[in-house]
PDB file of C-alpha atoms in Angstrom:
ATOM      1  CA  UNK V   1      -8.900 -29.872 -18.018  1.00 39.00           C
ATOM      2  CA  UNK V   2     -11.646 -31.774 -16.359  1.00 44.00           C
ATOM      3  CA  UNK V   3      -9.654 -35.126 -16.495  1.00 47.00           C
ATOM      4  CA  UNK V   4      -6.787 -33.881 -14.356  1.00 46.00           C
ATOM      5  CA  UNK V   5      -7.643 -34.497 -10.709  1.00 46.00           C
ATOM      6  CA  UNK V   6      -4.753 -32.395  -9.515  1.00 49.00           C
ATOM      7  CA  UNK V   7      -6.100 -29.227 -11.129  1.00 47.00           C
ATOM      8  CA  UNK V   8      -8.731 -27.713  -8.783  1.00 50.00           C
ATOM      9  CA  UNK V   9     -10.338 -25.646 -11.413  1.00 66.00           C
ATOM     10  CA  UNK V  10     -12.664 -26.430 -14.241  1.00 78.00           C
ATOM     11  CA  UNK V  11     -12.855 -24.223 -17.299  1.00 81.00           C
ATOM     12  CA  UNK V  12     -15.830 -24.006 -19.549  1.00 87.00           C
ATOM     13  CA  UNK V  13     -15.493 -24.702 -23.342  1.00 86.00           C
ATOM     14  CA  UNK V  14     -15.657 -20.966 -23.974  1.00 89.00           C
ATOM     15  CA  UNK V  15     -12.868 -20.235 -21.520  1.00 87.00           C
ATOM     16  CA  UNK V  16     -10.655 -23.004 -22.922  1.00 86.00           C
ATOM     17  CA  UNK V  17     -11.111 -21.582 -26.430  1.00 90.00           C
ATOM     18  CA  UNK V  18     -10.525 -18.056 -25.201  1.00 88.00           C
ATOM     19  CA  UNK V  19      -7.105 -19.103 -23.678  1.00 87.00           C
ATOM     20  CA  UNK V  20      -6.220 -21.281 -26.670  1.00 88.00           C
ATOM     21  CA  UNK V  21      -6.870 -18.369 -29.101  1.00 89.00           C
ATOM     22  CA  UNK V  22      -4.918 -15.895 -27.030  1.00 87.00           C
ATOM     23  CA  UNK V  23      -1.919 -18.393 -26.962  1.00 86.00           C
ATOM     24  CA  UNK V  24      -2.149 -18.958 -30.751  1.00 88.00           C
ATOM     25  CA  UNK V  25      -2.495 -15.278 -31.639  1.00 87.00           C
ATOM     26  CA  UNK V  26       0.442 -14.337 -29.398  1.00 84.00           C
ATOM     27  CA  UNK V  27       2.643 -17.418 -29.723  1.00 85.00           C
ATOM     28  CA  UNK V  28       5.550 -15.686 -31.379  1.00 85.00           C
ATOM     29  CA  UNK V  29       5.597 -12.709 -28.968  1.00 83.00           C
ATOM     30  CA  UNK V  30       5.231 -15.076 -25.919  1.00 86.00           C
ATOM     31  CA  UNK V  31       8.098 -17.285 -27.115  1.00 85.00           C
ATOM     32  CA  UNK V  32      10.272 -14.230 -27.881  1.00 85.00           C
ATOM     33  CA  UNK V  33       9.690 -12.720 -24.358  1.00 85.00           C
ATOM     34  CA  UNK V  34      10.384 -16.063 -22.615  1.00 85.00           C
ATOM     35  CA  UNK V  35      13.430 -16.777 -24.725  1.00 85.00           C
ATOM     36  CA  UNK V  36      14.916 -13.302 -24.166  1.00 84.00           C
ATOM     37  CA  UNK V  37      14.182 -13.428 -20.419  1.00 83.00           C
ATOM     38  CA  UNK V  38      15.559 -16.982 -19.891  1.00 82.00           C
ATOM     39  CA  UNK V  39      18.641 -16.275 -21.911  1.00 80.00           C
ATOM     40  CA  UNK V  40      21.376 -18.811 -22.597  1.00 76.00           C
ATOM     41  CA  UNK V  41      21.642 -20.115 -19.009  1.00 74.00           C
ATOM     42  CA  UNK V  42      17.993 -20.930 -18.520  1.00 74.00           C
ATOM     43  CA  UNK V  43      16.973 -21.525 -22.123  1.00 77.00           C
ATOM     44  CA  UNK V  44      16.263 -25.160 -21.470  1.00 80.00           C
ATOM     45  CA  UNK V  45      13.367 -24.062 -19.338  1.00 81.00           C
ATOM     46  CA  UNK V  46      11.284 -22.758 -22.314  1.00 82.00           C
ATOM     47  CA  UNK V  47       8.678 -25.537 -22.134  1.00 84.00           C
ATOM     48  CA  UNK V  48       8.321 -25.380 -18.390  1.00 86.00           C
ATOM     49  CA  UNK V  49       7.834 -21.622 -18.550  1.00 86.00           C
ATOM     50  CA  UNK V  50       5.139 -21.896 -21.253  1.00 85.00           C
ATOM     51  CA  UNK V  51       3.355 -24.584 -19.124  1.00 85.00           C
ATOM     52  CA  UNK V  52       3.520 -22.272 -16.055  1.00 88.00           C
ATOM     53  CA  UNK V  53       2.140 -19.427 -18.209  1.00 87.00           C
ATOM     54  CA  UNK V  54      -0.773 -21.566 -19.298  1.00 85.00           C
ATOM     55  CA  UNK V  55      -1.485 -22.696 -15.735  1.00 85.00           C
ATOM     56  CA  UNK V  56      -1.383 -19.113 -14.608  1.00 86.00           C
ATOM     57  CA  UNK V  57      -3.857 -18.086 -17.388  1.00 87.00           C
ATOM     58  CA  UNK V  58      -6.254 -20.905 -16.244  1.00 86.00           C
ATOM     59  CA  UNK V  59      -6.022 -19.786 -12.609  1.00 86.00           C
ATOM     60  CA  UNK V  60      -6.596 -16.089 -13.492  1.00 86.00           C
ATOM     61  CA  UNK V  61      -9.313 -16.675 -16.202  1.00 86.00           C
ATOM     62  CA  UNK V  62     -11.742 -14.311 -14.583  1.00 86.00           C
ATOM     63  CA  UNK V  63      -9.038 -11.416 -14.580  1.00 84.00           C
ATOM     64  CA  UNK V  64      -8.079 -12.371 -18.076  1.00 84.00           C
ATOM     65  CA  UNK V  65     -11.740 -12.385 -19.441  1.00 86.00           C
ATOM     66  CA  UNK V  66     -12.522  -8.942 -17.903  1.00 87.00           C
ATOM     67  CA  UNK V  67      -9.194  -7.287 -18.807  1.00 85.00           C
ATOM     68  CA  UNK V  68      -9.394  -4.510 -21.368  1.00 87.00           C
ATOM     69  CA  UNK V  69      -6.213  -5.839 -23.143  1.00 85.00           C
ATOM     70  CA  UNK V  70      -5.800  -9.572 -22.451  1.00 86.00           C
ATOM     71  CA  UNK V  71      -2.838  -9.862 -24.834  1.00 85.00           C
ATOM     72  CA  UNK V  72      -0.908  -7.211 -22.790  1.00 84.00           C
ATOM     73  CA  UNK V  73      -1.678  -9.151 -19.593  1.00 87.00           C
ATOM     74  CA  UNK V  74      -0.328 -12.355 -21.182  1.00 87.00           C
ATOM     75  CA  UNK V  75       2.810 -10.588 -22.400  1.00 85.00           C
ATOM     76  CA  UNK V  76       3.504  -9.120 -18.894  1.00 86.00           C
ATOM     77  CA  UNK V  77       2.655 -12.478 -17.284  1.00 86.00           C
ATOM     78  CA  UNK V  78       5.035 -14.320 -19.706  1.00 87.00           C
ATOM     79  CA  UNK V  79       7.985 -12.161 -18.571  1.00 86.00           C
ATOM     80  CA  UNK V  80       7.050 -12.583 -14.778  1.00 87.00           C
ATOM     81  CA  UNK V  81       6.507 -16.305 -15.263  1.00 87.00           C
ATOM     82  CA  UNK V  82       9.963 -16.583 -16.782  1.00 86.00           C
ATOM     83  CA  UNK V  83      11.466 -14.781 -13.829  1.00 85.00           C
ATOM     84  CA  UNK V  84       9.533 -16.976 -11.509  1.00 83.00           C
ATOM     85  CA  UNK V  85      10.823 -20.104 -13.339  1.00 84.00           C
ATOM     86  CA  UNK V  86      14.453 -18.735 -13.167  1.00 81.00           C
ATOM     87  CA  UNK V  87      14.115 -18.203  -9.446  1.00 81.00           C
ATOM     88  CA  UNK V  88      12.857 -21.850  -8.939  1.00 80.00           C
ATOM     89  CA  UNK V  89      15.722 -23.239 -10.998  1.00 74.00           C
ATOM     90  CA  UNK V  90      18.715 -21.100 -10.032  1.00 72.00           C
ATOM     91  CA  UNK V  91      20.675 -23.909  -8.478  1.00 63.00           C
ATOM     92  CA  UNK V  92      20.294 -26.114 -11.484  1.00 59.00           C
ATOM     93  CA  UNK V  93      21.509 -23.402 -14.058  1.00 53.00           C
ATOM     94  CA  UNK V  94      23.635 -24.673 -16.863  1.00 51.00           C
ATOM     95  CA  UNK V  95      27.068 -22.953 -17.154  1.00 48.00           C
ATOM     96  CA  UNK V  96      27.508 -20.159 -19.792  1.00 46.00           C
ATOM     97  CA  UNK V  97      30.708 -20.324 -21.749  1.00 45.00           C
ATOM     98  CA  UNK V  98      32.817 -17.235 -21.660  1.00 47.00           C
ATOM     99  CA  UNK V  99      32.148 -16.393 -25.295  1.00 50.00           C
ATOM    100  CA  UNK V 100      28.232 -16.671 -24.797  1.00 47.00           C
ATOM    101  CA  UNK V 101      26.060 -13.652 -23.956  1.00 52.00           C
ATOM    102  CA  UNK V 102      24.747 -13.632 -20.348  1.00 50.00           C
ATOM    103  CA  UNK V 103      20.966 -13.948 -19.938  1.00 49.00           C
ATOM    104  CA  UNK V 104      19.006 -10.823 -20.915  1.00 51.00           C
ATOM    105  CA  UNK V 105      16.681  -9.697 -18.193  1.00 48.00           C
ATOM    106  CA  UNK V 106      15.068  -6.774 -20.053  1.00 49.00           C
ATOM    107  CA  UNK V 107      13.720  -6.055 -23.384  1.00 49.00           C
ATOM    108  CA  UNK V 108      13.492  -2.311 -23.940  1.00 49.00           C
ATOM    109  CA  UNK V 109      10.408  -2.461 -26.100  1.00 57.00           C
ATOM    110  CA  UNK V 110       8.572  -4.682 -23.593  1.00 56.00           C
ATOM    111  CA  UNK V 111       9.637  -2.448 -20.759  1.00 55.00           C
ATOM    112  CA  UNK V 112       8.393   0.679 -22.584  1.00 60.00           C
ATOM    113  CA  UNK V 113       5.096  -1.080 -23.309  1.00 61.00           C
ATOM    114  CA  UNK V 114       4.689  -2.182 -19.777  1.00 58.00           C
ATOM    115  CA  UNK V 115       5.650   1.328 -18.528  1.00 57.00           C
ATOM    116  CA  UNK V 116       3.120   2.919 -20.712  1.00 63.00           C
ATOM    117  CA  UNK V 117       0.307   0.616 -19.334  1.00 60.00           C
ATOM    118  CA  UNK V 118       1.661   1.260 -15.868  1.00 55.00           C
ATOM    119  CA  UNK V 119       1.279   5.051 -16.254  1.00 58.00           C
ATOM    120  CA  UNK V 120      -1.892   4.898 -18.278  1.00 61.00           C
ATOM    121  CA  UNK V 121      -3.721   3.224 -15.430  1.00 59.00           C
ATOM    122  CA  UNK V 122      -2.409   5.453 -12.749  1.00 58.00           C
ATOM    123  CA  UNK V 123      -0.849   2.298 -11.280  1.00 57.00           C
ATOM    124  CA  UNK V 124       2.026   3.997  -9.374  1.00 64.00           C
ATOM    125  CA  UNK V 125      -0.401   6.048  -7.233  1.00 69.00           C
ATOM    126  CA  UNK V 126      -2.502   3.005  -6.628  1.00 71.00           C
ATOM    127  CA  UNK V 127       0.458   1.079  -5.525  1.00 71.00           C
ATOM    128  CA  UNK V 128       1.898   3.767  -3.272  1.00 75.00           C
ATOM    129  CA  UNK V 129      -1.412   3.962  -1.566  1.00 77.00           C
ATOM    130  CA  UNK V 130      -0.928   0.407  -0.423  1.00 80.00           C
ATOM    131  CA  UNK V 131       2.614   0.835   1.001  1.00 83.00           C
ATOM    132  CA  UNK V 132       3.553   1.496   4.651  1.00 88.00           C
ATOM    133  CA  UNK V 133       5.413   4.643   5.596  1.00 90.00           C
ATOM    134  CA  UNK V 134       8.885   2.898   5.682  1.00 90.00           C
ATOM    135  CA  UNK V 135       8.235   1.229   2.309  1.00 87.00           C
ATOM    136  CA  UNK V 136       7.353   4.521   0.762  1.00 85.00           C
ATOM    137  CA  UNK V 137      10.609   5.986   2.140  1.00 89.00           C
ATOM    138  CA  UNK V 138      12.705   3.146   0.642  1.00 87.00           C
ATOM    139  CA  UNK V 139      10.863   3.265  -2.658  1.00 83.00           C
ATOM    140  CA  UNK V 140      11.430   6.996  -2.901  1.00 84.00           C
ATOM    141  CA  UNK V 141      15.137   6.525  -2.336  1.00 86.00           C
ATOM    142  CA  UNK V 142      15.763   3.354  -4.421  1.00 81.00           C
ATOM    143  CA  UNK V 143      13.346   3.809  -7.435  1.00 75.00           C
ATOM    144  CA  UNK V 144      12.689   7.507  -7.643  1.00 76.00           C
ATOM    145  CA  UNK V 145      16.115   8.908  -6.566  1.00 82.00           C
ATOM    146  CA  UNK V 146      18.047   5.843  -7.920  1.00 82.00           C
ATOM    147  CA  UNK V 147      20.152   5.516  -4.782  1.00 86.00           C
ATOM    148  CA  UNK V 148      21.856   2.296  -3.889  1.00 88.00           C
ATOM    149  CA  UNK V 149      21.014   0.115  -0.838  1.00 88.00           C
ATOM    150  CA  UNK V 150      23.948   1.375   1.397  1.00 91.00           C
ATOM    151  CA  UNK V 151      23.160   5.029   0.750  1.00 91.00           C
ATOM    152  CA  UNK V 152      19.442   4.493   1.341  1.00 91.00           C
ATOM    153  CA  UNK V 153      20.163   2.664   4.662  1.00 92.00           C
ATOM    154  CA  UNK V 154      22.562   5.345   5.843  1.00 93.00           C
ATOM    155  CA  UNK V 155      20.123   8.152   4.914  1.00 92.00           C
ATOM    156  CA  UNK V 156      17.128   6.387   6.670  1.00 92.00           C
ATOM    157  CA  UNK V 157      19.213   5.338   9.727  1.00 93.00           C
ATOM    158  CA  UNK V 158      18.416   1.587   9.095  1.00 92.00           C
ATOM    159  CA  UNK V 159      20.570  -1.508   8.297  1.00 92.00           C
ATOM    160  CA  UNK V 160      21.366  -2.345   4.738  1.00 89.00           C
ATOM    161  CA  UNK V 161      19.752  -5.789   5.267  1.00 91.00           C
ATOM    162  CA  UNK V 162      16.486  -4.035   6.163  1.00 91.00           C
ATOM    163  CA  UNK V 163      16.638  -2.046   2.933  1.00 90.00           C
ATOM    164  CA  UNK V 164      17.279  -5.189   0.946  1.00 89.00           C
ATOM    165  CA  UNK V 165      14.316  -6.927   2.659  1.00 91.00           C
ATOM    166  CA  UNK V 166      12.038  -3.936   2.055  1.00 88.00           C
ATOM    167  CA  UNK V 167      13.193  -3.874  -1.600  1.00 85.00           C
ATOM    168  CA  UNK V 168      12.373  -7.489  -2.029  1.00 85.00           C
ATOM    169  CA  UNK V 169       8.889  -6.888  -0.492  1.00 85.00           C
ATOM    170  CA  UNK V 170       8.425  -3.809  -2.768  1.00 80.00           C
ATOM    171  CA  UNK V 171       9.480  -5.795  -5.919  1.00 78.00           C
ATOM    172  CA  UNK V 172       7.023  -8.555  -4.954  1.00 79.00           C
ATOM    173  CA  UNK V 173       4.207  -5.926  -4.376  1.00 79.00           C
ATOM    174  CA  UNK V 174       4.994  -4.284  -7.610  1.00 73.00           C
ATOM    175  CA  UNK V 175       4.922  -7.520  -9.587  1.00 72.00           C
ATOM    176  CA  UNK V 176       1.624  -8.565  -7.903  1.00 75.00           C
ATOM    177  CA  UNK V 177       0.103  -5.095  -8.579  1.00 69.00           C
ATOM    178  CA  UNK V 178       1.085  -5.423 -12.224  1.00 65.00           C
ATOM    179  CA  UNK V 179      -0.493  -8.792 -12.567  1.00 67.00           C
ATOM    180  CA  UNK V 180      -3.761  -7.566 -11.033  1.00 68.00           C
ATOM    181  CA  UNK V 181      -3.961  -4.113 -12.688  1.00 59.00           C
ATOM    182  CA  UNK V 182      -2.208  -4.261 -16.075  1.00 53.00           C
TER     183      UNK V 182
END
C-alpha cells in the first residue's frame, strides 16, 4: 500500500493483516453476494467489484476495526459496492440473451440478515431523525405504505419528478446510513 502514490492512505501492517484475514475468511460469501448482485449482465465486472470493495475497506478501516461485526459490514458493503459498480457501468452492459435470467438484485437471506441488523441497532429511528419533513412524508408513503410515485405525488400535492428526486435522496441516505451504522 505504501508504494502506490495514488492512494492517499497508509495502513499499518496490523490493519493490512486484519483486512486480508476478513477477505480470506469471507471470500466465498463475498463472491456469492457480488455474483448474485451483478447477475448475467454485469458478471464480467466481478474483479472490478472486489477491487472496489478492498479499496472501500482500506478507506473505512477505522469503522471496520471498531465495528462489532466486521464480517457483516463487509457483506453489506459487498452488495452496495456491486450496485455502485453497476451504476458506473450501465452504458457498457453486455446484452442478455432471451433465455438467460435477468440480473438478480436481491438475495432474500442477505436481505433478512441486513434487515435484522437494521432493526437491532434501531437504525430506522436514527435515520428518520436525520430527514427533513418532506423526506419523512415521502418515506412514509413509499416505504411504509408501499405506495407508488404517482400516488405519493398526488397525495402530497407535488410533482412526480420531485417524489423521484426525494426517493433517490432517501435511497442514498439509507445506503450511507447502513454503511456507517451496520
